[in-house]
Each structure stands twice: as structure tokens, then as C-alpha cells.
PDB file of C-alpha atoms in Angstrom:
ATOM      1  CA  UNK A 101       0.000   0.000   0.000  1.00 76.00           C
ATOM      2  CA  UNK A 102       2.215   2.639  -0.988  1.00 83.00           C
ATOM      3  CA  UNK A 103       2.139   6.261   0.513  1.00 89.00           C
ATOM      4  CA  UNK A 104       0.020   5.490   3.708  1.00 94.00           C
ATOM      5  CA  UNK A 105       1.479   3.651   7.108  1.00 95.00           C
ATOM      6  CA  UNK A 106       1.034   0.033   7.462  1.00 94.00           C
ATOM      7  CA  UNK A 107       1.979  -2.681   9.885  1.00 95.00           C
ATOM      8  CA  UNK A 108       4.547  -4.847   8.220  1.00 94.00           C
ATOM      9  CA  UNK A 109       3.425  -7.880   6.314  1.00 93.00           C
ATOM     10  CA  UNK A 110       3.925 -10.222   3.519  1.00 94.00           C
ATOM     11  CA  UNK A 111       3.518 -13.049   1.688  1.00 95.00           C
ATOM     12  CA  UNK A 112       3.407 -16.969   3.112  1.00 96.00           C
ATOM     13  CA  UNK A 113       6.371 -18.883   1.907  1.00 96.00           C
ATOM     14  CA  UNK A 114       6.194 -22.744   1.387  1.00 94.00           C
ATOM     15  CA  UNK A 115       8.535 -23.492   3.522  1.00 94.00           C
ATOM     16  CA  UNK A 116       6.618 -21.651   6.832  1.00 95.00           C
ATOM     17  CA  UNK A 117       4.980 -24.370   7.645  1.00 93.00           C
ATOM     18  CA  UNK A 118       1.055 -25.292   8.260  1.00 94.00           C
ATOM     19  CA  UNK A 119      -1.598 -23.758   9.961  1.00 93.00           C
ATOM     20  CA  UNK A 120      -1.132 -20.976  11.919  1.00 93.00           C
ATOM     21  CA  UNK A 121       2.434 -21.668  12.355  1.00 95.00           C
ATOM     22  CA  UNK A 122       3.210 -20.643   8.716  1.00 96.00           C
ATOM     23  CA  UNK A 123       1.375 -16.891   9.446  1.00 96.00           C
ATOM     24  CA  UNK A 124       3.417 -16.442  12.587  1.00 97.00           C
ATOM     25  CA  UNK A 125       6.672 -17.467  10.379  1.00 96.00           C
ATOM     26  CA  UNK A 126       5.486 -15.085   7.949  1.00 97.00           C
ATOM     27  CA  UNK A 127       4.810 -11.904  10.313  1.00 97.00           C
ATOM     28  CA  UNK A 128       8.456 -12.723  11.970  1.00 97.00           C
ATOM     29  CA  UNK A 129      10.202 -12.512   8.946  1.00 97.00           C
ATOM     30  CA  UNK A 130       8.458  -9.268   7.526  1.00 96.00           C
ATOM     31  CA  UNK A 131       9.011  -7.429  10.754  1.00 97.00           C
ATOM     32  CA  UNK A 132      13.014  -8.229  10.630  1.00 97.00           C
ATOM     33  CA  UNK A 133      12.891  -7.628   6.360  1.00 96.00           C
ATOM     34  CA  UNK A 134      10.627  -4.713   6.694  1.00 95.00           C
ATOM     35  CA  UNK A 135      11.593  -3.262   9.759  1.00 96.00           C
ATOM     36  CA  UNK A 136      14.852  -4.409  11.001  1.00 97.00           C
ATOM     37  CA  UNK A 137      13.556  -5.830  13.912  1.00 97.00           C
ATOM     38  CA  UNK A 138      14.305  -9.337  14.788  1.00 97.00           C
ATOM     39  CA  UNK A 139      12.158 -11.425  17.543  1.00 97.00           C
ATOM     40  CA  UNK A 140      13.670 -14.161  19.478  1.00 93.00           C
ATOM     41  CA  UNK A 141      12.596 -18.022  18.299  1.00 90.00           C
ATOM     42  CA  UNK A 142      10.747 -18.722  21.855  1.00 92.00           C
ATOM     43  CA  UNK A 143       9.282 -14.527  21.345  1.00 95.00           C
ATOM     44  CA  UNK A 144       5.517 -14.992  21.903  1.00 96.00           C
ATOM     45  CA  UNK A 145       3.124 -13.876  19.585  1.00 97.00           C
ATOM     46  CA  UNK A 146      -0.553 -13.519  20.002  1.00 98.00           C
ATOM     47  CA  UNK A 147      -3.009 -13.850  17.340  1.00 97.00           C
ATOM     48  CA  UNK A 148      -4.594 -10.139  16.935  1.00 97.00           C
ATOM     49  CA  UNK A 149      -6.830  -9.824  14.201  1.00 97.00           C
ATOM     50  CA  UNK A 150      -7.407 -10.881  10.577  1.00 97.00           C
ATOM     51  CA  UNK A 151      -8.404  -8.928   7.607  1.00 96.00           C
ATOM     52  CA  UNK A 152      -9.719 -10.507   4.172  1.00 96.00           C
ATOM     53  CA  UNK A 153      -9.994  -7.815   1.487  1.00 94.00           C
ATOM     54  CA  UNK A 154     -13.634  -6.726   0.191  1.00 94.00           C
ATOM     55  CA  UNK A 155     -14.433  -8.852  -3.111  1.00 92.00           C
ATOM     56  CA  UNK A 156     -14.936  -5.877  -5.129  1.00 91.00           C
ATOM     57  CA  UNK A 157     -11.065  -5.326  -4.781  1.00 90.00           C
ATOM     58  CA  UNK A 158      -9.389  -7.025  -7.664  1.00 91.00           C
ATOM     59  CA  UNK A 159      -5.488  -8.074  -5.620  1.00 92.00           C
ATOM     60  CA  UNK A 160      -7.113  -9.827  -2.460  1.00 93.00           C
ATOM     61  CA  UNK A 161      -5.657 -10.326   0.733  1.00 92.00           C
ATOM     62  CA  UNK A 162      -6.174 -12.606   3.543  1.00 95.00           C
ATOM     63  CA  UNK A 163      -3.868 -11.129   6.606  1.00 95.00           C
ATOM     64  CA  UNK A 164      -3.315 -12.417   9.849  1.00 97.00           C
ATOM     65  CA  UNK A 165      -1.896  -9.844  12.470  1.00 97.00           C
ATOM     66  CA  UNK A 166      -0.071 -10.635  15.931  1.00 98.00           C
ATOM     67  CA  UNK A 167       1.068  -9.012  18.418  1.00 98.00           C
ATOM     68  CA  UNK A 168       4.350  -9.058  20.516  1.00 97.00           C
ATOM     69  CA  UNK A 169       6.777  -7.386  22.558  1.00 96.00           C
ATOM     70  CA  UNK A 170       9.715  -5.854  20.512  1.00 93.00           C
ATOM     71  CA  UNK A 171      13.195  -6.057  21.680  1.00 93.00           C
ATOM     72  CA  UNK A 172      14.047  -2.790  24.442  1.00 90.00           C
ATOM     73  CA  UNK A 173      14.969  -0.034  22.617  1.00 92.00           C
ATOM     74  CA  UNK A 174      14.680  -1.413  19.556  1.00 93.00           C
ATOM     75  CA  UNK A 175      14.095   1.208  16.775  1.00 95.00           C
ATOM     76  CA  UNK A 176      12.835  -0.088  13.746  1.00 96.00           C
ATOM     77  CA  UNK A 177      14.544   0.895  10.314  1.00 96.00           C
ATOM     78  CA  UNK A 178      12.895   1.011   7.222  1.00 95.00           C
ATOM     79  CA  UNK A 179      14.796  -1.303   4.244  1.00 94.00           C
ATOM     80  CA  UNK A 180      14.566   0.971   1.244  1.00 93.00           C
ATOM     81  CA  UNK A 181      12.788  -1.173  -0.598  1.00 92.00           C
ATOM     82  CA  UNK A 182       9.381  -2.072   0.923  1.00 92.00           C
ATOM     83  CA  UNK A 183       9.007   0.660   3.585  1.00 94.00           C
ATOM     84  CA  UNK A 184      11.112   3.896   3.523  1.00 94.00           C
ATOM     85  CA  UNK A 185      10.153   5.022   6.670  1.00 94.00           C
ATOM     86  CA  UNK A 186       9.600   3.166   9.969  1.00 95.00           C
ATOM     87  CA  UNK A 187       8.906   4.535  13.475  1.00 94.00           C
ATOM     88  CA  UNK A 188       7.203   3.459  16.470  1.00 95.00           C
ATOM     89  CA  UNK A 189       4.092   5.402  17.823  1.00 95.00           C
ATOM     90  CA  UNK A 190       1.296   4.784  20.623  1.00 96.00           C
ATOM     91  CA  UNK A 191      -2.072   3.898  18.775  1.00 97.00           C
ATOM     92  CA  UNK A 192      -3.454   7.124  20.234  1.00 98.00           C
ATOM     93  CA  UNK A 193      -1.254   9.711  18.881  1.00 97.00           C
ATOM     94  CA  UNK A 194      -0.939   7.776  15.563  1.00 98.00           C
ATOM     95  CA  UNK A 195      -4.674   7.861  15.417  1.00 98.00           C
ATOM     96  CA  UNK A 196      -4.735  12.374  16.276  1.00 98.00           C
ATOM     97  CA  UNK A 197      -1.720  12.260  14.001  1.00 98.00           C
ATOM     98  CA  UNK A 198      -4.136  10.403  11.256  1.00 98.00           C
ATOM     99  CA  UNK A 199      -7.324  12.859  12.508  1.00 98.00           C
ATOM    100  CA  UNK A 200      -4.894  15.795  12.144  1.00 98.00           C
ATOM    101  CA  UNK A 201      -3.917  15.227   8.455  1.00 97.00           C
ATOM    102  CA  UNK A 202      -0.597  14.737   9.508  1.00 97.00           C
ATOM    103  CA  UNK A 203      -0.075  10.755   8.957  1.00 96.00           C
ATOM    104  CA  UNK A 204      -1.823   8.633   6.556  1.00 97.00           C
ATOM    105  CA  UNK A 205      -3.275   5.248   7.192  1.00 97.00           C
ATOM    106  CA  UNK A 206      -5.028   2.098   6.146  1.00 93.00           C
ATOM    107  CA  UNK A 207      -8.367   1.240   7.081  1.00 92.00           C
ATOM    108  CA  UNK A 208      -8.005  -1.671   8.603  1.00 93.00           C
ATOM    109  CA  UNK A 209      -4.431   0.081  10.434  1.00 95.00           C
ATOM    110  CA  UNK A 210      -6.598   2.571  11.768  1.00 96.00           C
ATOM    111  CA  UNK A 211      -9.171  -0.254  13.078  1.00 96.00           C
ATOM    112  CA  UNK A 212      -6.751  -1.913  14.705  1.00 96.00           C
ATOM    113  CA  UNK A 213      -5.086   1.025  16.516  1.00 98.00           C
ATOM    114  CA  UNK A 214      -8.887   1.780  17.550  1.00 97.00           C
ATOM    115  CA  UNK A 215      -8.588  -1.189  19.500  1.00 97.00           C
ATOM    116  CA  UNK A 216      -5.029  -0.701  20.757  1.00 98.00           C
ATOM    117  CA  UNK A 217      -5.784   2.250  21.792  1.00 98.00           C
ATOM    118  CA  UNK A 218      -8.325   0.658  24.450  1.00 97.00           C
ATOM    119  CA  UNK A 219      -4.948  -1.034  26.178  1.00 97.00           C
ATOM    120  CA  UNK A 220      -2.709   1.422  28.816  1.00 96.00           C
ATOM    121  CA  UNK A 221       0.487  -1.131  28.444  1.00 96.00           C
ATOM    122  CA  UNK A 222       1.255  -3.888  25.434  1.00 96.00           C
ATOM    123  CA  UNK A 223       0.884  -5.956  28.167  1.00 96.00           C
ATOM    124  CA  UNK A 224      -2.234  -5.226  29.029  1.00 97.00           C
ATOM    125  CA  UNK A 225      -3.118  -5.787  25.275  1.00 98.00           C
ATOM    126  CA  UNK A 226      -1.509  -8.765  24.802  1.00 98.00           C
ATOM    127  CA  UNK A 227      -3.306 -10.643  27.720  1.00 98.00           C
ATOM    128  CA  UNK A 228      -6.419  -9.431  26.362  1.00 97.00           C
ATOM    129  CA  UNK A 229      -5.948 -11.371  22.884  1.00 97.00           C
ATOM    130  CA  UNK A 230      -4.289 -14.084  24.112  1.00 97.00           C
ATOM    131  CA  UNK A 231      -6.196 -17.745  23.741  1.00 93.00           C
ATOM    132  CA  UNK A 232      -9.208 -15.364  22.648  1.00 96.00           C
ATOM    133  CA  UNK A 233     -11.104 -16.820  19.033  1.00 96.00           C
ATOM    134  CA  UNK A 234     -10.188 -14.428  16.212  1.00 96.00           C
ATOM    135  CA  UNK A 235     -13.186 -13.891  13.476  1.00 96.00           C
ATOM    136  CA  UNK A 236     -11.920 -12.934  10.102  1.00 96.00           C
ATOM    137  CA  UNK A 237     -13.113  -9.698   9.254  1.00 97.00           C
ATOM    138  CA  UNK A 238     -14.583  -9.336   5.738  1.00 97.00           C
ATOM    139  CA  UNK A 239     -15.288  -5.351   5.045  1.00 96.00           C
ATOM    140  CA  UNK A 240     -17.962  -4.820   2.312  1.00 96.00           C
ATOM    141  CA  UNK A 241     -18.280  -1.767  -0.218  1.00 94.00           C
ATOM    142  CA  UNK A 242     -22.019  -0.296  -0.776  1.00 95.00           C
ATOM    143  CA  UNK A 243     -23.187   2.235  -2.883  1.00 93.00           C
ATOM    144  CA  UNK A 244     -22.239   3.355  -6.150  1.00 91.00           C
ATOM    145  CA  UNK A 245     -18.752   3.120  -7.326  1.00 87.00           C
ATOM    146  CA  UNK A 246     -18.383   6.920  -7.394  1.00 92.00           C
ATOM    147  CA  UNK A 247     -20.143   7.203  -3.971  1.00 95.00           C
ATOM    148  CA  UNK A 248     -19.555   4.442  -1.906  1.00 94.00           C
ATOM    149  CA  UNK A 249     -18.431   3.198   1.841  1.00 93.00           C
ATOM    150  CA  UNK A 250     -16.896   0.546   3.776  1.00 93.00           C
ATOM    151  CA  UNK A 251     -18.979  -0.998   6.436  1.00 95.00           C
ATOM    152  CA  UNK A 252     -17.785  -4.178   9.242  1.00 96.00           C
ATOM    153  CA  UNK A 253     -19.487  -6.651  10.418  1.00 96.00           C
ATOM    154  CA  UNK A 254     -21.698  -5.451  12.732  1.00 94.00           C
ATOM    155  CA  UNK A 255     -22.257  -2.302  11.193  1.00 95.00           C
ATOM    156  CA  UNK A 256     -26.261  -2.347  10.631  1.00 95.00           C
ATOM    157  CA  UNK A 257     -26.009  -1.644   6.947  1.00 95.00           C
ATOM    158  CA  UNK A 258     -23.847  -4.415   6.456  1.00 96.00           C
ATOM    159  CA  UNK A 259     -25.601  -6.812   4.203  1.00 92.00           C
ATOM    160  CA  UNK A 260     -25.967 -10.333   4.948  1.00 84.00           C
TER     161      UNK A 260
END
């Protein structure tokens, strides 16, 4: 998604293994790649949400995001390549920063910082998610293609 801020992410390899093994492979090597941050084999991560892109979009997605505790003082650095910028923020000022016209982000990014923002400490966020039953989350585009809007589950216009 070029020109707005994203969590890092990729693509599953064949050799990451099955289930939901091979995602957890996958979001450890994008966050060293993408990031320059590296987790530790026994790091634990915690299943946080997952986002399937709307069928109207043409390049679909099916992304699973975790959660974990980075390294102390571990600033992440941007490759070059994928990302060219990389910084750490809390979910609330990334979400003013967002209101304020001053950062630019996904949808589902600024979802998911919604609910971060809920969470005083990672901690605190990470116990919350932990061992709890992750729906996939399957936004849906109504209206007309030059007036149009994204609604969630659980939105009461979206359709069944």
C-alpha cells in the first residue's frame, strides 16, 4: 500500500509451515525484512486480528496480524525497498496524528489502533488477545462506485 502507514506484512512462503504456524513465520520474517527488527525463536506472539480484502477489490488479501513485545529499545529501520520510513508510535497519537492530516493510514491500520488504543500497556493488550477466538473480518463496499463506503461486520447496513 504505498504512501500510507502500514503494519509490516507479507507473503506466506512454502517453507513456513502449516496452519497458523506458517502466518506467525510469515509476520516474523516481515518485521526483521521490513523493519529491522528481529524477535527471538521462543518470542511470543498472540493472534490479533485478521483482515480478508472486500471482493470488489481485484489483488485480495487474507492477513493475519499478531502481536508481541519488541526487543528494548529497539528502533525499527525502514529497508529501502518495501518501507522507507519506519517509526514506532502509541495507537493514540498515531490515530490524532491520522485525525490531524498529519499521517496517513489504512483502514483496517486505523481499526486496529482503535482497538489498541483501548490497552494502557502492550501488556495489558496482549493478555487481552491471548487464547481469545479471532473472526476474520470481511469489510464490504455499498453504494455506487463513485459514492460508496466501507462498512464491518456489525455495522447495521452491512448486508448479509
Amino acid at each position: 500500500m504505498p504512501g500510507v502507514w502500514v503494519f509490516p506484512g507479507g507473503s506466506v512462503d512454502d517453507g513456513d509451515g502449516e496452519d497458523e504456524a506458517r502466518f506467525k513465520a510469515c509476520a516474523v520474517r516481515e518485521l526483521e525484512e521490513e523493519a529491522g527488527i528481529a524477535l527471538s525463536a521462543d518470542e511470543e506472539l498472540v493472534l490479533f486480528s485478521r483482515w480478508i480484502t472486500p471482493e470488489v477489490v481485484s489483488r485480495r488479501f487474507d492477513a493475519w496480524f499478531f502481536l508481541a513485545l519488541a526487543p528494548a529499545h529497539t528502533p525499527p529501520t525502514p529497508d529501502g525497498v518495501e518501507t522507507v520510513d519506519a517509526q514506532w508510535f502509541e495507537p493514540p497519537k498515531a490515530l490524532a496524528a491520522q485525525a490531524a492530516g498529519d499521517l496517513v493510514l489504512a483502514f483496517p491500520t486505523i481499526k486496529q489502533l482503535e482497538l489498541l488504543a483501548e490497552f494502557a500497556t502492550a501488556d495489558e493488550a496482549l493478555a487481552a488477545h491471548r487464547d481469545r477466538e479471532v473472526e476474520p473480518i470481511l469489510p464490504k463496499v455499498i453504494g455506487a462506485p463513485d459514492d460508496h463506503r466501507v462498512v464491518l461486520p456489525g455495522d447495521p447496513d452491512y448486508p448479509a
